Amino acid sequence: MTKEFSRNKTWNPKIVGEFLAELSNEENAYTNEEKCDYIKDTAKELLTRGGNGNISSAENILIYATQHYFDKIDSQIKASIYYLLGELYEAYKENFVRAYTYYEKYTLNNKENSGTHSLMLKALILRDDFTYSDELEKEFRMSLAEWDMGLKNDRIYENLGRFIILNHEGNEEESKKVMKRLWGIIKNDELVVPDLIIKKNINDRVKVPSKIKEFIYSKNTELNPIK
């Protein structure tokens, strides 16, 4: 079924309707869990293709799943749908309030994967525009105990959390050091030769919303003067 619909390189509301009708067709006898898996895989493919039509279609079918197929299914399947919605609103729509909402739903349903505190730290930084809160500090402290691969994106959000807390405490000297560290991560990434990255097993490139880089640039004006 998924292959059939994948022939349509750019989706629109008509194709979405046909896709959902096929899922609901009683002759296919799909369980709610199977329907969610079809929707998740299809949404991932649509997001990979990109374009407004495909992104909106991915959004629509994922939300449809939460509204119609979540009855009596494993919480981990719910978590996977919520996580993908969080990614969609973070990376493709830059609606950070909604991204936070779906990441929070993910953490509440997630029973298998770690790293939820790091995820919520990122979601709070993006949602609250680098503003301190007790919740942010709690997620930051809890995230320090979580294992990660030390990739650039992980280090950016960890150091942003540290900067926000230090700034709130009035520790100007240490907060400046952290901000210079963040500047170093960004500039180092910009100097990396793409050919070298292809040879690695892991793509360790900075991939963050534009406002993250803009914030770091604004705090390092002596190194990157803003005209």
PDB file of C-alpha atoms in Angstrom:
ATOM      1  CA  MET A   1       0.000   0.000   0.000  1.00  0.00           C
ATOM      2  CA  THR A   2       2.724   2.466   0.961  1.00  0.00           C
ATOM      3  CA  LYS A   3       4.548   1.776  -2.312  1.00  0.00           C
ATOM      4  CA  GLU A   4       1.390   2.538  -4.251  1.00  0.00           C
ATOM      5  CA  PHE A   5       1.067   5.995  -2.735  1.00  0.00           C
ATOM      6  CA  SER A   6       4.804   6.669  -2.905  1.00  0.00           C
ATOM      7  CA  ARG A   7       4.439   6.954  -6.679  1.00  0.00           C
ATOM      8  CA  ASN A   8       2.880  10.367  -6.076  1.00  0.00           C
ATOM      9  CA  LYS A   9       6.012  12.428  -5.550  1.00  0.00           C
ATOM     10  CA  THR A  10       4.109  15.478  -4.333  1.00  0.00           C
ATOM     11  CA  TRP A  11       1.058  14.963  -2.153  1.00  0.00           C
ATOM     12  CA  ASN A  12      -2.051  17.119  -1.887  1.00  0.00           C
ATOM     13  CA  PRO A  13      -5.315  16.935   0.135  1.00  0.00           C
ATOM     14  CA  LYS A  14      -6.907  14.600  -2.445  1.00  0.00           C
ATOM     15  CA  ILE A  15      -4.091  12.048  -2.138  1.00  0.00           C
ATOM     16  CA  VAL A  16      -4.192  12.338   1.662  1.00  0.00           C
ATOM     17  CA  GLY A  17      -7.909  11.577   1.588  1.00  0.00           C
ATOM     18  CA  GLU A  18      -7.399   8.542  -0.653  1.00  0.00           C
ATOM     19  CA  PHE A  19      -4.569   7.300   1.554  1.00  0.00           C
ATOM     20  CA  LEU A  20      -6.633   7.560   4.748  1.00  0.00           C
ATOM     21  CA  ALA A  21      -9.646   5.971   3.049  1.00  0.00           C
ATOM     22  CA  GLU A  22      -7.484   3.022   2.025  1.00  0.00           C
ATOM     23  CA  LEU A  23      -6.249   2.647   5.589  1.00  0.00           C
ATOM     24  CA  SER A  24      -9.829   2.626   6.899  1.00  0.00           C
ATOM     25  CA  ASN A  25     -11.071   0.171   4.285  1.00  0.00           C
ATOM     26  CA  GLU A  26     -12.534  -2.719   6.289  1.00  0.00           C
ATOM     27  CA  GLU A  27     -11.463  -5.208   3.618  1.00  0.00           C
ATOM     28  CA  ASN A  28      -7.821  -4.522   4.537  1.00  0.00           C
ATOM     29  CA  ALA A  29      -8.534  -5.211   8.220  1.00  0.00           C
ATOM     30  CA  TYR A  30      -5.575  -3.183   9.445  1.00  0.00           C
ATOM     31  CA  THR A  31      -5.194  -2.891  13.197  1.00  0.00           C
ATOM     32  CA  ASN A  32      -4.738   0.565  14.716  1.00  0.00           C
ATOM     33  CA  GLU A  33      -1.088  -0.263  15.330  1.00  0.00           C
ATOM     34  CA  GLU A  34      -0.583  -1.215  11.676  1.00  0.00           C
ATOM     35  CA  LYS A  35      -2.323   1.979  10.568  1.00  0.00           C
ATOM     36  CA  CYS A  36      -0.005   4.027  12.784  1.00  0.00           C
ATOM     37  CA  ASP A  37       3.039   2.254  11.356  1.00  0.00           C
ATOM     38  CA  TYR A  38       1.894   2.967   7.782  1.00  0.00           C
ATOM     39  CA  ILE A  39       1.307   6.607   8.665  1.00  0.00           C
ATOM     40  CA  LYS A  40       4.651   6.980  10.429  1.00  0.00           C
ATOM     41  CA  ASP A  41       6.631   5.464   7.541  1.00  0.00           C
ATOM     42  CA  THR A  42       4.730   7.496   4.959  1.00  0.00           C
ATOM     43  CA  ALA A  43       5.152  10.742   6.913  1.00  0.00           C
ATOM     44  CA  LYS A  44       8.914  10.139   7.193  1.00  0.00           C
ATOM     45  CA  GLU A  45       9.130   9.664   3.439  1.00  0.00           C
ATOM     46  CA  LEU A  46       7.113  12.827   2.779  1.00  0.00           C
ATOM     47  CA  LEU A  47       9.317  14.884   5.098  1.00  0.00           C
ATOM     48  CA  THR A  48      12.438  13.549   3.391  1.00  0.00           C
ATOM     49  CA  ARG A  49      11.082  14.685   0.024  1.00  0.00           C
ATOM     50  CA  GLY A  50      10.240  18.133   1.406  1.00  0.00           C
ATOM     51  CA  GLY A  51       8.086  20.811  -0.166  1.00  0.00           C
ATOM     52  CA  ASN A  52       5.032  22.499   1.330  1.00  0.00           C
ATOM     53  CA  GLY A  53       2.567  19.964  -0.046  1.00  0.00           C
ATOM     54  CA  ASN A  54       4.448  16.971   1.335  1.00  0.00           C
ATOM     55  CA  ILE A  55       5.147  18.593   4.708  1.00  0.00           C
ATOM     56  CA  SER A  56       1.505  19.601   5.162  1.00  0.00           C
ATOM     57  CA  SER A  57       0.389  16.124   4.124  1.00  0.00           C
ATOM     58  CA  ALA A  58       2.748  14.528   6.658  1.00  0.00           C
ATOM     59  CA  GLU A  59       1.353  16.845   9.337  1.00  0.00           C
ATOM     60  CA  ASN A  60      -2.232  15.974   8.436  1.00  0.00           C
ATOM     61  CA  ILE A  61      -1.835  12.202   8.458  1.00  0.00           C
ATOM     62  CA  LEU A  62       0.154  12.207  11.713  1.00  0.00           C
ATOM     63  CA  ILE A  63      -2.470  14.307  13.487  1.00  0.00           C
ATOM     64  CA  TYR A  64      -5.182  12.064  12.017  1.00  0.00           C
ATOM     65  CA  ALA A  65      -3.438   9.091  13.615  1.00  0.00           C
ATOM     66  CA  THR A  66      -3.520  10.748  17.052  1.00  0.00           C
ATOM     67  CA  GLN A  67      -7.230  11.479  16.655  1.00  0.00           C
ATOM     68  CA  HIS A  68      -8.438   8.159  15.235  1.00  0.00           C
ATOM     69  CA  TYR A  69      -5.964   5.327  15.832  1.00  0.00           C
ATOM     70  CA  PHE A  70      -4.689   5.714  19.390  1.00  0.00           C
ATOM     71  CA  ASP A  71      -7.374   3.607  21.044  1.00  0.00           C
ATOM     72  CA  LYS A  72      -5.934   0.547  22.795  1.00  0.00           C
ATOM     73  CA  ILE A  73      -2.483   0.587  21.193  1.00  0.00           C
ATOM     74  CA  ASP A  74       0.980   0.262  22.688  1.00  0.00           C
ATOM     75  CA  SER A  75       2.215   3.510  24.237  1.00  0.00           C
ATOM     76  CA  GLN A  76       5.517   3.220  22.384  1.00  0.00           C
ATOM     77  CA  ILE A  77       3.722   3.462  19.054  1.00  0.00           C
ATOM     78  CA  LYS A  78       1.986   6.608  20.308  1.00  0.00           C
ATOM     79  CA  ALA A  79       5.392   7.918  21.377  1.00  0.00           C
ATOM     80  CA  SER A  80       6.845   7.387  17.894  1.00  0.00           C
ATOM     81  CA  ILE A  81       4.014   9.396  16.294  1.00  0.00           C
ATOM     82  CA  TYR A  82       4.327  12.196  18.859  1.00  0.00           C
ATOM     83  CA  TYR A  83       8.103  12.347  18.377  1.00  0.00           C
ATOM     84  CA  LEU A  84       7.755  12.695  14.617  1.00  0.00           C
ATOM     85  CA  LEU A  85       5.207  15.489  15.102  1.00  0.00           C
ATOM     86  CA  GLY A  86       7.666  17.223  17.428  1.00  0.00           C
ATOM     87  CA  GLU A  87      10.390  16.963  14.786  1.00  0.00           C
ATOM     88  CA  LEU A  88       8.026  18.231  12.104  1.00  0.00           C
ATOM     89  CA  TYR A  89       7.072  21.355  14.056  1.00  0.00           C
ATOM     90  CA  GLU A  90      10.652  21.977  15.166  1.00  0.00           C
ATOM     91  CA  ALA A  91      12.545  21.449  11.922  1.00  0.00           C
ATOM     92  CA  TYR A  92       9.991  22.054   9.185  1.00  0.00           C
ATOM     93  CA  LYS A  93       7.469  24.508  10.635  1.00  0.00           C
ATOM     94  CA  GLU A  94       9.596  26.203  13.327  1.00  0.00           C
ATOM     95  CA  ASN A  95       6.523  26.270  15.554  1.00  0.00           C
ATOM     96  CA  PHE A  96       8.341  25.673  18.810  1.00  0.00           C
ATOM     97  CA  VAL A  97       5.273  25.830  21.053  1.00  0.00           C
ATOM     98  CA  ARG A  98       3.709  22.909  19.214  1.00  0.00           C
ATOM     99  CA  ALA A  99       7.060  21.120  19.032  1.00  0.00           C
ATOM    100  CA  TYR A 100       7.311  21.323  22.824  1.00  0.00           C
ATOM    101  CA  THR A 101       3.746  20.008  23.209  1.00  0.00           C
ATOM    102  CA  TYR A 102       4.394  16.935  21.089  1.00  0.00           C
ATOM    103  CA  TYR A 103       7.824  16.240  22.573  1.00  0.00           C
ATOM    104  CA  GLU A 104       6.200  16.331  26.006  1.00  0.00           C
ATOM    105  CA  LYS A 105       3.548  13.835  24.850  1.00  0.00           C
ATOM    106  CA  TYR A 106       6.395  11.701  23.524  1.00  0.00           C
ATOM    107  CA  THR A 107       8.152  11.634  26.885  1.00  0.00           C
ATOM    108  CA  LEU A 108       4.930  10.732  28.695  1.00  0.00           C
ATOM    109  CA  ASN A 109       4.366   7.721  26.421  1.00  0.00           C
ATOM    110  CA  ASN A 110       7.984   6.681  25.899  1.00  0.00           C
ATOM    111  CA  LYS A 111       8.888   3.597  27.923  1.00  0.00           C
ATOM    112  CA  GLU A 112      11.970   2.415  26.034  1.00  0.00           C
ATOM    113  CA  ASN A 113      14.236   5.232  24.865  1.00  0.00           C
ATOM    114  CA  SER A 114      16.463   7.403  27.030  1.00  0.00           C
ATOM    115  CA  GLY A 115      17.480  11.003  26.405  1.00  0.00           C
ATOM    116  CA  THR A 116      14.102  12.513  27.247  1.00  0.00           C
ATOM    117  CA  HIS A 117      15.556  15.196  29.536  1.00  0.00           C
ATOM    118  CA  SER A 118      17.959  16.380  26.823  1.00  0.00           C
ATOM    119  CA  LEU A 119      15.037  16.491  24.412  1.00  0.00           C
ATOM    120  CA  MET A 120      12.894  18.536  26.782  1.00  0.00           C
ATOM    121  CA  LEU A 121      15.803  20.884  27.500  1.00  0.00           C
ATOM    122  CA  LYS A 122      16.056  21.587  23.768  1.00  0.00           C
ATOM    123  CA  ALA A 123      12.291  22.028  23.488  1.00  0.00           C
ATOM    124  CA  LEU A 124      12.243  24.538  26.367  1.00  0.00           C
ATOM    125  CA  ILE A 125      15.167  26.549  24.971  1.00  0.00           C
ATOM    126  CA  LEU A 126      13.383  26.839  21.625  1.00  0.00           C
ATOM    127  CA  ARG A 127       9.922  27.465  23.060  1.00  0.00           C
ATOM    128  CA  ASP A 128      10.949  30.072  25.631  1.00  0.00           C
ATOM    129  CA  ASP A 129      13.504  31.942  23.508  1.00  0.00           C
ATOM    130  CA  PHE A 130      16.512  31.327  25.778  1.00  0.00           C
ATOM    131  CA  THR A 131      14.632  32.425  28.912  1.00  0.00           C
ATOM    132  CA  TYR A 132      15.431  30.883  32.296  1.00  0.00           C
ATOM    133  CA  SER A 133      12.852  28.821  34.184  1.00  0.00           C
ATOM    134  CA  ASP A 134      12.982  26.342  37.053  1.00  0.00           C
ATOM    135  CA  GLU A 135      11.763  23.710  34.594  1.00  0.00           C
ATOM    136  CA  LEU A 136      14.659  24.415  32.251  1.00  0.00           C
ATOM    137  CA  GLU A 137      17.189  24.097  35.076  1.00  0.00           C
ATOM    138  CA  LYS A 138      15.617  20.816  36.214  1.00  0.00           C
ATOM    139  CA  GLU A 139      15.775  19.334  32.701  1.00  0.00           C
ATOM    140  CA  PHE A 140      19.369  20.553  32.316  1.00  0.00           C
ATOM    141  CA  ARG A 141      20.477  18.914  35.581  1.00  0.00           C
ATOM    142  CA  MET A 142      18.684  15.669  34.720  1.00  0.00           C
ATOM    143  CA  SER A 143      20.109  15.645  31.187  1.00  0.00           C
ATOM    144  CA  LEU A 144      23.675  15.587  32.521  1.00  0.00           C
ATOM    145  CA  ALA A 145      23.092  12.034  33.746  1.00  0.00           C
ATOM    146  CA  GLU A 146      21.941  10.849  30.314  1.00  0.00           C
ATOM    147  CA  TRP A 147      24.281   9.194  27.855  1.00  0.00           C
ATOM    148  CA  ASP A 148      24.755  10.797  24.474  1.00  0.00           C
ATOM    149  CA  MET A 149      27.304  10.585  21.672  1.00  0.00           C
ATOM    150  CA  GLY A 150      28.658  14.075  22.246  1.00  0.00           C
ATOM    151  CA  LEU A 151      27.603  15.233  18.804  1.00  0.00           C
ATOM    152  CA  LYS A 152      27.678  18.929  17.977  1.00  0.00           C
ATOM    153  CA  ASN A 153      23.917  19.400  18.234  1.00  0.00           C
ATOM    154  CA  ASP A 154      23.876  17.755  21.682  1.00  0.00           C
ATOM    155  CA  ARG A 155      26.736  19.975  22.836  1.00  0.00           C
ATOM    156  CA  ILE A 156      25.014  23.102  21.537  1.00  0.00           C
ATOM    157  CA  TYR A 157      21.836  22.569  23.537  1.00  0.00           C
ATOM    158  CA  GLU A 158      23.694  21.411  26.647  1.00  0.00           C
ATOM    159  CA  ASN A 159      25.895  24.510  26.577  1.00  0.00           C
ATOM    160  CA  LEU A 160      22.949  26.779  25.828  1.00  0.00           C
ATOM    161  CA  GLY A 161      21.202  25.391  28.902  1.00  0.00           C
ATOM    162  CA  ARG A 162      24.359  25.995  30.935  1.00  0.00           C
ATOM    163  CA  PHE A 163      24.673  29.540  29.565  1.00  0.00           C
ATOM    164  CA  ILE A 164      21.052  30.411  30.401  1.00  0.00           C
ATOM    165  CA  ILE A 165      21.471  29.174  33.981  1.00  0.00           C
ATOM    166  CA  LEU A 166      24.807  30.945  34.499  1.00  0.00           C
ATOM    167  CA  ASN A 167      23.370  34.136  33.054  1.00  0.00           C
ATOM    168  CA  HIS A 168      20.388  33.864  35.420  1.00  0.00           C
ATOM    169  CA  GLU A 169      22.788  33.465  38.340  1.00  0.00           C
ATOM    170  CA  GLY A 170      24.704  36.563  37.261  1.00  0.00           C
ATOM    171  CA  ASN A 171      27.890  34.606  36.615  1.00  0.00           C
ATOM    172  CA  GLU A 172      29.073  36.756  33.715  1.00  0.00           C
ATOM    173  CA  GLU A 173      32.616  35.388  33.540  1.00  0.00           C
ATOM    174  CA  GLU A 174      31.580  31.742  33.198  1.00  0.00           C
ATOM    175  CA  SER A 175      28.653  32.513  30.899  1.00  0.00           C
ATOM    176  CA  LYS A 176      31.052  34.283  28.499  1.00  0.00           C
ATOM    177  CA  LYS A 177      33.302  31.223  28.456  1.00  0.00           C
ATOM    178  CA  VAL A 178      30.354  28.986  27.629  1.00  0.00           C
ATOM    179  CA  MET A 179      29.216  31.324  24.850  1.00  0.00           C
ATOM    180  CA  LYS A 180      32.685  31.324  23.298  1.00  0.00           C
ATOM    181  CA  ARG A 181      32.578  27.529  23.432  1.00  0.00           C
ATOM    182  CA  LEU A 182      29.288  27.629  21.523  1.00  0.00           C
ATOM    183  CA  TRP A 183      30.808  30.014  18.987  1.00  0.00           C
ATOM    184  CA  GLY A 184      33.671  27.561  18.520  1.00  0.00           C
ATOM    185  CA  ILE A 185      31.269  24.681  17.781  1.00  0.00           C
ATOM    186  CA  ILE A 186      29.440  26.731  15.146  1.00  0.00           C
ATOM    187  CA  LYS A 187      32.577  28.078  13.457  1.00  0.00           C
ATOM    188  CA  ASN A 188      34.329  24.713  13.510  1.00  0.00           C
ATOM    189  CA  ASP A 189      31.335  23.157  11.767  1.00  0.00           C
ATOM    190  CA  GLU A 190      31.390  25.833   9.072  1.00  0.00           C
ATOM    191  CA  LEU A 191      35.038  25.036   8.305  1.00  0.00           C
ATOM    192  CA  VAL A 192      34.538  21.287   7.917  1.00  0.00           C
ATOM    193  CA  VAL A 193      35.051  19.998   4.382  1.00  0.00           C
ATOM    194  CA  PRO A 194      31.871  18.134   3.248  1.00  0.00           C
ATOM    195  CA  ASP A 195      33.922  15.376   1.579  1.00  0.00           C
ATOM    196  CA  LEU A 196      35.419  14.436   4.938  1.00  0.00           C
ATOM    197  CA  ILE A 197      31.970  14.057   6.491  1.00  0.00           C
ATOM    198  CA  ILE A 198      30.818  11.594   3.876  1.00  0.00           C
ATOM    199  CA  LYS A 199      33.635   9.264   4.941  1.00  0.00           C
ATOM    200  CA  LYS A 200      32.355   9.136   8.525  1.00  0.00           C
ATOM    201  CA  ASN A 201      29.756   6.662   9.743  1.00  0.00           C
ATOM    202  CA  ILE A 202      27.996   9.432  11.666  1.00  0.00           C
ATOM    203  CA  ASN A 203      27.028  12.784  10.198  1.00  0.00           C
ATOM    204  CA  ASP A 204      28.145  15.173  12.936  1.00  0.00           C
ATOM    205  CA  ARG A 205      27.020  18.449  11.396  1.00  0.00           C
ATOM    206  CA  VAL A 206      25.302  21.318  13.140  1.00  0.00           C
ATOM    207  CA  LYS A 207      21.610  21.162  12.306  1.00  0.00           C
ATOM    208  CA  VAL A 208      19.649  23.602  14.434  1.00  0.00           C
ATOM    209  CA  PRO A 209      16.880  26.181  13.819  1.00  0.00           C
ATOM    210  CA  SER A 210      18.177  29.486  12.482  1.00  0.00           C
ATOM    211  CA  LYS A 211      17.392  31.343  15.695  1.00  0.00           C
ATOM    212  CA  ILE A 212      19.938  29.220  17.584  1.00  0.00           C
ATOM    213  CA  LYS A 213      22.795  30.421  15.393  1.00  0.00           C
ATOM    214  CA  GLU A 214      21.457  33.972  15.431  1.00  0.00           C
ATOM    215  CA  PHE A 215      21.425  33.962  19.237  1.00  0.00           C
ATOM    216  CA  ILE A 216      24.993  32.667  19.437  1.00  0.00           C
ATOM    217  CA  TYR A 217      26.160  35.239  16.857  1.00  0.00           C
ATOM    218  CA  SER A 218      24.458  38.046  18.809  1.00  0.00           C
ATOM    219  CA  LYS A 219      26.365  37.096  21.955  1.00  0.00           C
ATOM    220  CA  ASN A 220      29.735  37.046  20.159  1.00  0.00           C
ATOM    221  CA  THR A 221      29.654  40.406  18.386  1.00  0.00           C
ATOM    222  CA  GLU A 222      33.320  41.030  19.127  1.00  0.00           C
ATOM    223  CA  LEU A 223      34.175  37.921  17.070  1.00  0.00           C
ATOM    224  CA  ASN A 224      31.447  38.365  14.485  1.00  0.00           C
ATOM    225  CA  PRO A 225      30.610  42.096  14.290  1.00  0.00           C
ATOM    226  CA  ILE A 226      27.002  42.800  13.348  1.00  0.00           C
ATOM    227  CA  LYS A 227      26.746  45.689  10.913  1.00  0.00           C
TER     228      LYS A 227
END
